[in-house]
mmCIF file of C-alpha atoms in Angstrom:
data_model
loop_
_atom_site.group_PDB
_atom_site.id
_atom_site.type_symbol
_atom_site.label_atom_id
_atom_site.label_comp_id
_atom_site.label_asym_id
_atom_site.label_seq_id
_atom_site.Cartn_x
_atom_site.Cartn_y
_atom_site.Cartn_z
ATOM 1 C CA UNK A 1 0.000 0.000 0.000
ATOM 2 C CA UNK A 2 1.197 3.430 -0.813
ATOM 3 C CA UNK A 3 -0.230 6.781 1.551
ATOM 4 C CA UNK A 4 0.917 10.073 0.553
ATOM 5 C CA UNK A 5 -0.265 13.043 2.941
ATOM 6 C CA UNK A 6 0.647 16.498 2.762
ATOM 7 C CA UNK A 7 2.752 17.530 5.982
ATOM 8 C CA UNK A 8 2.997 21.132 7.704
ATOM 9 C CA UNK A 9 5.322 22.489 5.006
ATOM 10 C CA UNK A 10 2.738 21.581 2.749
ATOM 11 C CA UNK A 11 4.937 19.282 1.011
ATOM 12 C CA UNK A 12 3.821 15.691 0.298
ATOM 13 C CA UNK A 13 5.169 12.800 1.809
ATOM 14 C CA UNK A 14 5.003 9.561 0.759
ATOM 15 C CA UNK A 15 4.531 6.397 2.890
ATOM 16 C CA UNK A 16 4.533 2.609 1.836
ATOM 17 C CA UNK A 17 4.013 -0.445 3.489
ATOM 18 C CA UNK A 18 3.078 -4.079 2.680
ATOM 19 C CA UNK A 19 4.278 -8.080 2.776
ATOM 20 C CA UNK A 20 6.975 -9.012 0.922
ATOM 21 C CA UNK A 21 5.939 -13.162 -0.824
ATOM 22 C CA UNK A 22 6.974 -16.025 1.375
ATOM 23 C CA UNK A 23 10.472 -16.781 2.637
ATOM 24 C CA UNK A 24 11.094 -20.306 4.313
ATOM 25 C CA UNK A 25 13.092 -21.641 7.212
ATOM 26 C CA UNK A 26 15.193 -24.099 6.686
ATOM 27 C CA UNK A 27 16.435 -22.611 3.092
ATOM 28 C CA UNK A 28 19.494 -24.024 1.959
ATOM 29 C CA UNK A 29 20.917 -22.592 -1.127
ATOM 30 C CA UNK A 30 22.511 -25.700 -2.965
ATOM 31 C CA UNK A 31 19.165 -27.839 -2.307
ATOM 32 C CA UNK A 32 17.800 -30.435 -4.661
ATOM 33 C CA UNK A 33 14.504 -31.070 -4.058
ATOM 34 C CA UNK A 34 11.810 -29.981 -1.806
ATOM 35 C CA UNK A 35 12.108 -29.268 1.868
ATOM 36 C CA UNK A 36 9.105 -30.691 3.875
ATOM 37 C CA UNK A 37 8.315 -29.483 7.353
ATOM 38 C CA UNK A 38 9.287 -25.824 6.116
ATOM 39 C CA UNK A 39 7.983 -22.439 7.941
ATOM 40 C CA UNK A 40 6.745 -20.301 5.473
ATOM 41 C CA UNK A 41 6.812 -16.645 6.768
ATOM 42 C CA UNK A 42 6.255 -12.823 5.348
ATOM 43 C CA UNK A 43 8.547 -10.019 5.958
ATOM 44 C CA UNK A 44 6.142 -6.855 6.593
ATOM 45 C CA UNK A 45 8.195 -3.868 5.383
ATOM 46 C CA UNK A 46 7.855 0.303 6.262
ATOM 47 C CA UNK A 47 9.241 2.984 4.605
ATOM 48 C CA UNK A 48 8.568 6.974 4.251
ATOM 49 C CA UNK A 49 10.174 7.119 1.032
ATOM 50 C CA UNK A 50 12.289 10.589 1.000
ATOM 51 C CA UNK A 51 14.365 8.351 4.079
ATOM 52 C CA UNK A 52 16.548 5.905 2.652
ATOM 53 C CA UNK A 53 15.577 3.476 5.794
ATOM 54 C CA UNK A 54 13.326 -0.027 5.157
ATOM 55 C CA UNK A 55 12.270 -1.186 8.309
ATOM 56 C CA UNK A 56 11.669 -5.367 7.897
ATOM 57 C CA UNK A 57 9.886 -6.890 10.137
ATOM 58 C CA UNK A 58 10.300 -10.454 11.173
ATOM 59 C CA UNK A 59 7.549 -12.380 13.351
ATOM 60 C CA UNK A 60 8.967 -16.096 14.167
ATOM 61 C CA UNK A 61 5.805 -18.135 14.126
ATOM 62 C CA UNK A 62 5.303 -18.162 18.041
ATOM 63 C CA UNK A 63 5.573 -14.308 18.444
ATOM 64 C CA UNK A 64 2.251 -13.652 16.259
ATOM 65 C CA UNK A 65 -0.885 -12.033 16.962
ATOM 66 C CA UNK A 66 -2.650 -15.742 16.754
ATOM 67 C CA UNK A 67 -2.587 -19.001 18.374
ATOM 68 C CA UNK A 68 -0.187 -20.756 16.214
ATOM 69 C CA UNK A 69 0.929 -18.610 14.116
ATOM 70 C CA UNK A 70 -2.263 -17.147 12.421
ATOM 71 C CA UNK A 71 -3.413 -13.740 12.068
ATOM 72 C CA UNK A 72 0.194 -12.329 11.604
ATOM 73 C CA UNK A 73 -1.647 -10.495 8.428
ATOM 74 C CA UNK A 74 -4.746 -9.307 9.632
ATOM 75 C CA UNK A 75 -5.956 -5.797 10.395
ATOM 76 C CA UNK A 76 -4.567 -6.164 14.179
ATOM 77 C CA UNK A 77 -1.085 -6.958 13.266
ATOM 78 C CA UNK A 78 -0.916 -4.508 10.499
ATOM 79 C CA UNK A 79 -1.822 -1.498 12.683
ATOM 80 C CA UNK A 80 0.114 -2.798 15.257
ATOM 81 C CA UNK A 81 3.247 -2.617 12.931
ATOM 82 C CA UNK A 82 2.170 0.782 11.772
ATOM 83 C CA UNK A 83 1.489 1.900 15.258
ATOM 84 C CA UNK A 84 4.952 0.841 16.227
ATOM 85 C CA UNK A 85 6.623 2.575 13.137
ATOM 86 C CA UNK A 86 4.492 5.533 14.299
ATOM 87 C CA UNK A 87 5.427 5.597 18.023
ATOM 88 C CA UNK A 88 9.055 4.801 17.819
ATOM 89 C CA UNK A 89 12.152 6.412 17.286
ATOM 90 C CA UNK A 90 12.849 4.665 13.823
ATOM 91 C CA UNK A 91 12.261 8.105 12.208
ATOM 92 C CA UNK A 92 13.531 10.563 14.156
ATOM 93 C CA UNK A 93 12.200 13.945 13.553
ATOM 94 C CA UNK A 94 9.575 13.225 11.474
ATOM 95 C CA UNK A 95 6.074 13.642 12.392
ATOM 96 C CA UNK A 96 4.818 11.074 12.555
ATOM 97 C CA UNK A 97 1.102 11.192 13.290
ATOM 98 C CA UNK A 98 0.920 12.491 9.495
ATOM 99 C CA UNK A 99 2.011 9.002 8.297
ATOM 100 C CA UNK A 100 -1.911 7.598 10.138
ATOM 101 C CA UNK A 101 -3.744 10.350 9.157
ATOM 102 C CA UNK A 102 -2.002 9.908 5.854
ATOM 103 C CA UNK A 103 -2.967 6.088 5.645
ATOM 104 C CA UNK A 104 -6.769 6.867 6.966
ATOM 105 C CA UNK A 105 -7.241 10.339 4.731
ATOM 106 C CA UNK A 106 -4.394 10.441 1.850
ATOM 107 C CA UNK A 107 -4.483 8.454 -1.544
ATOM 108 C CA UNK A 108 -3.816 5.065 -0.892
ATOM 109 C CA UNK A 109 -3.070 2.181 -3.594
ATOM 110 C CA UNK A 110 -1.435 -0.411 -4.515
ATOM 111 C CA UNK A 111 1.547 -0.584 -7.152
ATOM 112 C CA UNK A 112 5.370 -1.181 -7.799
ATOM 113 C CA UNK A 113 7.575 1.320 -5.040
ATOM 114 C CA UNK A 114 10.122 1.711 -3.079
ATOM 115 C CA UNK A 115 9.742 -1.319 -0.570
ATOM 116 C CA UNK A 116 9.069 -3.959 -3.452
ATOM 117 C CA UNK A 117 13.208 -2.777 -4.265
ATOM 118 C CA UNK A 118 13.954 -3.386 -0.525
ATOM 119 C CA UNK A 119 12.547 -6.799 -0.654
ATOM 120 C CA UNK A 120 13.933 -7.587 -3.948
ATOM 121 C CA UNK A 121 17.523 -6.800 -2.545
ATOM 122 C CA UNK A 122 16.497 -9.581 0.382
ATOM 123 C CA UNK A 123 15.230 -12.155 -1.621
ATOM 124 C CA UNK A 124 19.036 -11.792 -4.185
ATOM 125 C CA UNK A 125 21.025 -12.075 -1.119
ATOM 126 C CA UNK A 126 18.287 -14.947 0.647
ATOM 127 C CA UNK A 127 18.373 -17.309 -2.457
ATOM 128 C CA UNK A 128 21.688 -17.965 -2.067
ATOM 129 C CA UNK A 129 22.194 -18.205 1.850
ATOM 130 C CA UNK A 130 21.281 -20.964 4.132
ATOM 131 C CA UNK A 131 18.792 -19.829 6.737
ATOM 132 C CA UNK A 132 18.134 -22.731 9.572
ATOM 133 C CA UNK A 133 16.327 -19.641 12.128
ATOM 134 C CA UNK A 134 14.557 -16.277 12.121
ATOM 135 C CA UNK A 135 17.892 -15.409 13.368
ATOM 136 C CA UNK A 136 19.917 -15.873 10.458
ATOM 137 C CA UNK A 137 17.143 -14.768 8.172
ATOM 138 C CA UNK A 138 17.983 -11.506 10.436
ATOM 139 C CA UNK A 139 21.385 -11.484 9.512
ATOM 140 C CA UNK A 140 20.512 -11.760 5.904
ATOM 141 C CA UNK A 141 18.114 -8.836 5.840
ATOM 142 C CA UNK A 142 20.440 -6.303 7.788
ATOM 143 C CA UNK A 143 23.287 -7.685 5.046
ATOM 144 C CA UNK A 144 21.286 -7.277 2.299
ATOM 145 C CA UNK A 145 20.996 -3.477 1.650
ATOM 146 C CA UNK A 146 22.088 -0.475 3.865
ATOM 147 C CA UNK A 147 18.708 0.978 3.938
ATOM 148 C CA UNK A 148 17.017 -2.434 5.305
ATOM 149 C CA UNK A 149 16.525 -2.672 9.234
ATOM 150 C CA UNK A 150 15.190 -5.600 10.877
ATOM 151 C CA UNK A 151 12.393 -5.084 13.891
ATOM 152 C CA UNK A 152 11.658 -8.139 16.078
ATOM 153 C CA UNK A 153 9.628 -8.940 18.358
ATOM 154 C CA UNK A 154 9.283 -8.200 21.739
ATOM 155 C CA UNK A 155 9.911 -4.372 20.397
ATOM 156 C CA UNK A 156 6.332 -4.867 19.165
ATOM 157 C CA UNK A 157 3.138 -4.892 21.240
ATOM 158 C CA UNK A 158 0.269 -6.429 19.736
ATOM 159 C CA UNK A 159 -3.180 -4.570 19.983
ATOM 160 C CA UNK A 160 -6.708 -5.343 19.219
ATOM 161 C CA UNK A 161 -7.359 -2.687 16.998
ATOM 162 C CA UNK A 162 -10.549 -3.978 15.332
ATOM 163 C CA UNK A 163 -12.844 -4.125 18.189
ATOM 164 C CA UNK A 164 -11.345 -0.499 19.416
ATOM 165 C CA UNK A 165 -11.792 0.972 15.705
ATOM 166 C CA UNK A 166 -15.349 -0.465 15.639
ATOM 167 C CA UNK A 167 -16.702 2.467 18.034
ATOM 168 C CA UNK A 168 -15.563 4.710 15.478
ATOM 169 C CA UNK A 169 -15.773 3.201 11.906
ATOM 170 C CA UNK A 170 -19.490 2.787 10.663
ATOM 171 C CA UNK A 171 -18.643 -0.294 8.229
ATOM 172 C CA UNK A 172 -20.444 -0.304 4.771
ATOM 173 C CA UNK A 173 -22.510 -3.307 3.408
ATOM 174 C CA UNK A 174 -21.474 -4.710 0.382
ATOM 175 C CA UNK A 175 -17.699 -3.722 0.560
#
């Protein structure tokens, strides 16, 4: 997804966010065939795009929203990881309560941008590495481009955003 919102310059800036495809642990470079008992997992990247700074971040399969690993891409986890981008320190000096009023307000949509070249810069240097743990899967994201920054968890709090949205959000029938 792609937000741009004007700030208090009046300049526009320009936020993206979204899932990068699957990665898997164990990945083993030189493999021959397929790998059962794999973990697939997503890499949820955020970037204002006039910072050269990808933040990546990785949810091992016990650390999710979920039992068991589910809901790691529903609406609760997503805000949560935008909340966190929001409320942290990751972009210093920005303001960043434009980047959520941005995402509710600004134009949003879905195309080719900035973070699809951050993940594409992970998934060159993850084809050919051997990843046994979210941990080196950390070590290849941080390697794989100077803007990319991993985030793990417990630096994240899970919320429940949907039922505390639903006293303000009137939904629509039919979307």
């Amino acid at each position: 997804m792609n937000a741009s919102k004007r700030d208090q310059t009046g300049d526009y800036k320009h936020y993206t966010f979204d899932f990068s495809q699957f990665v898997s642990i164990p990945h083993h470079a030189r493999q021959m065939g397929p790998v059962y008992f794999i973990t697939p997992r997503k890499i949820f990247g955020f970037r204002i795009d006039i910072i050269p700074k990808q933040l990546n971040f990785l949810i091992d399969e016990h650390e999710t929203i979920g039992k068991d690993g589910t809901q790691t891409s529903g609406p609760n986890a997503v805000i949560s990881i935008i909340n966190w981008s929001l409320e942290s320190d990751a972009y210093t000096g920005q303001n960043k309560i434009s980047l959520l009023l941005g995402t509710a307000c600004g134009e949003c949509r879905h195309s080719r941008c900035l973070i699809d070249s951050g993940f594409a810069s992970i998934k060159k240097l993850y084809r050919g590495s051997d990843c046994d743990s979210i941990e080196q899967l950390q070590k290849v994201v941080e390697k794989s481009a100077g803007s990319n920054t991993v985030v793990r968890y417990p630096a994240l709090q899970w919320r429940d955003w949907k039922t505390f949205l639903k006293t303000f959000i009137r939904l629509l029938k039919g979307i």
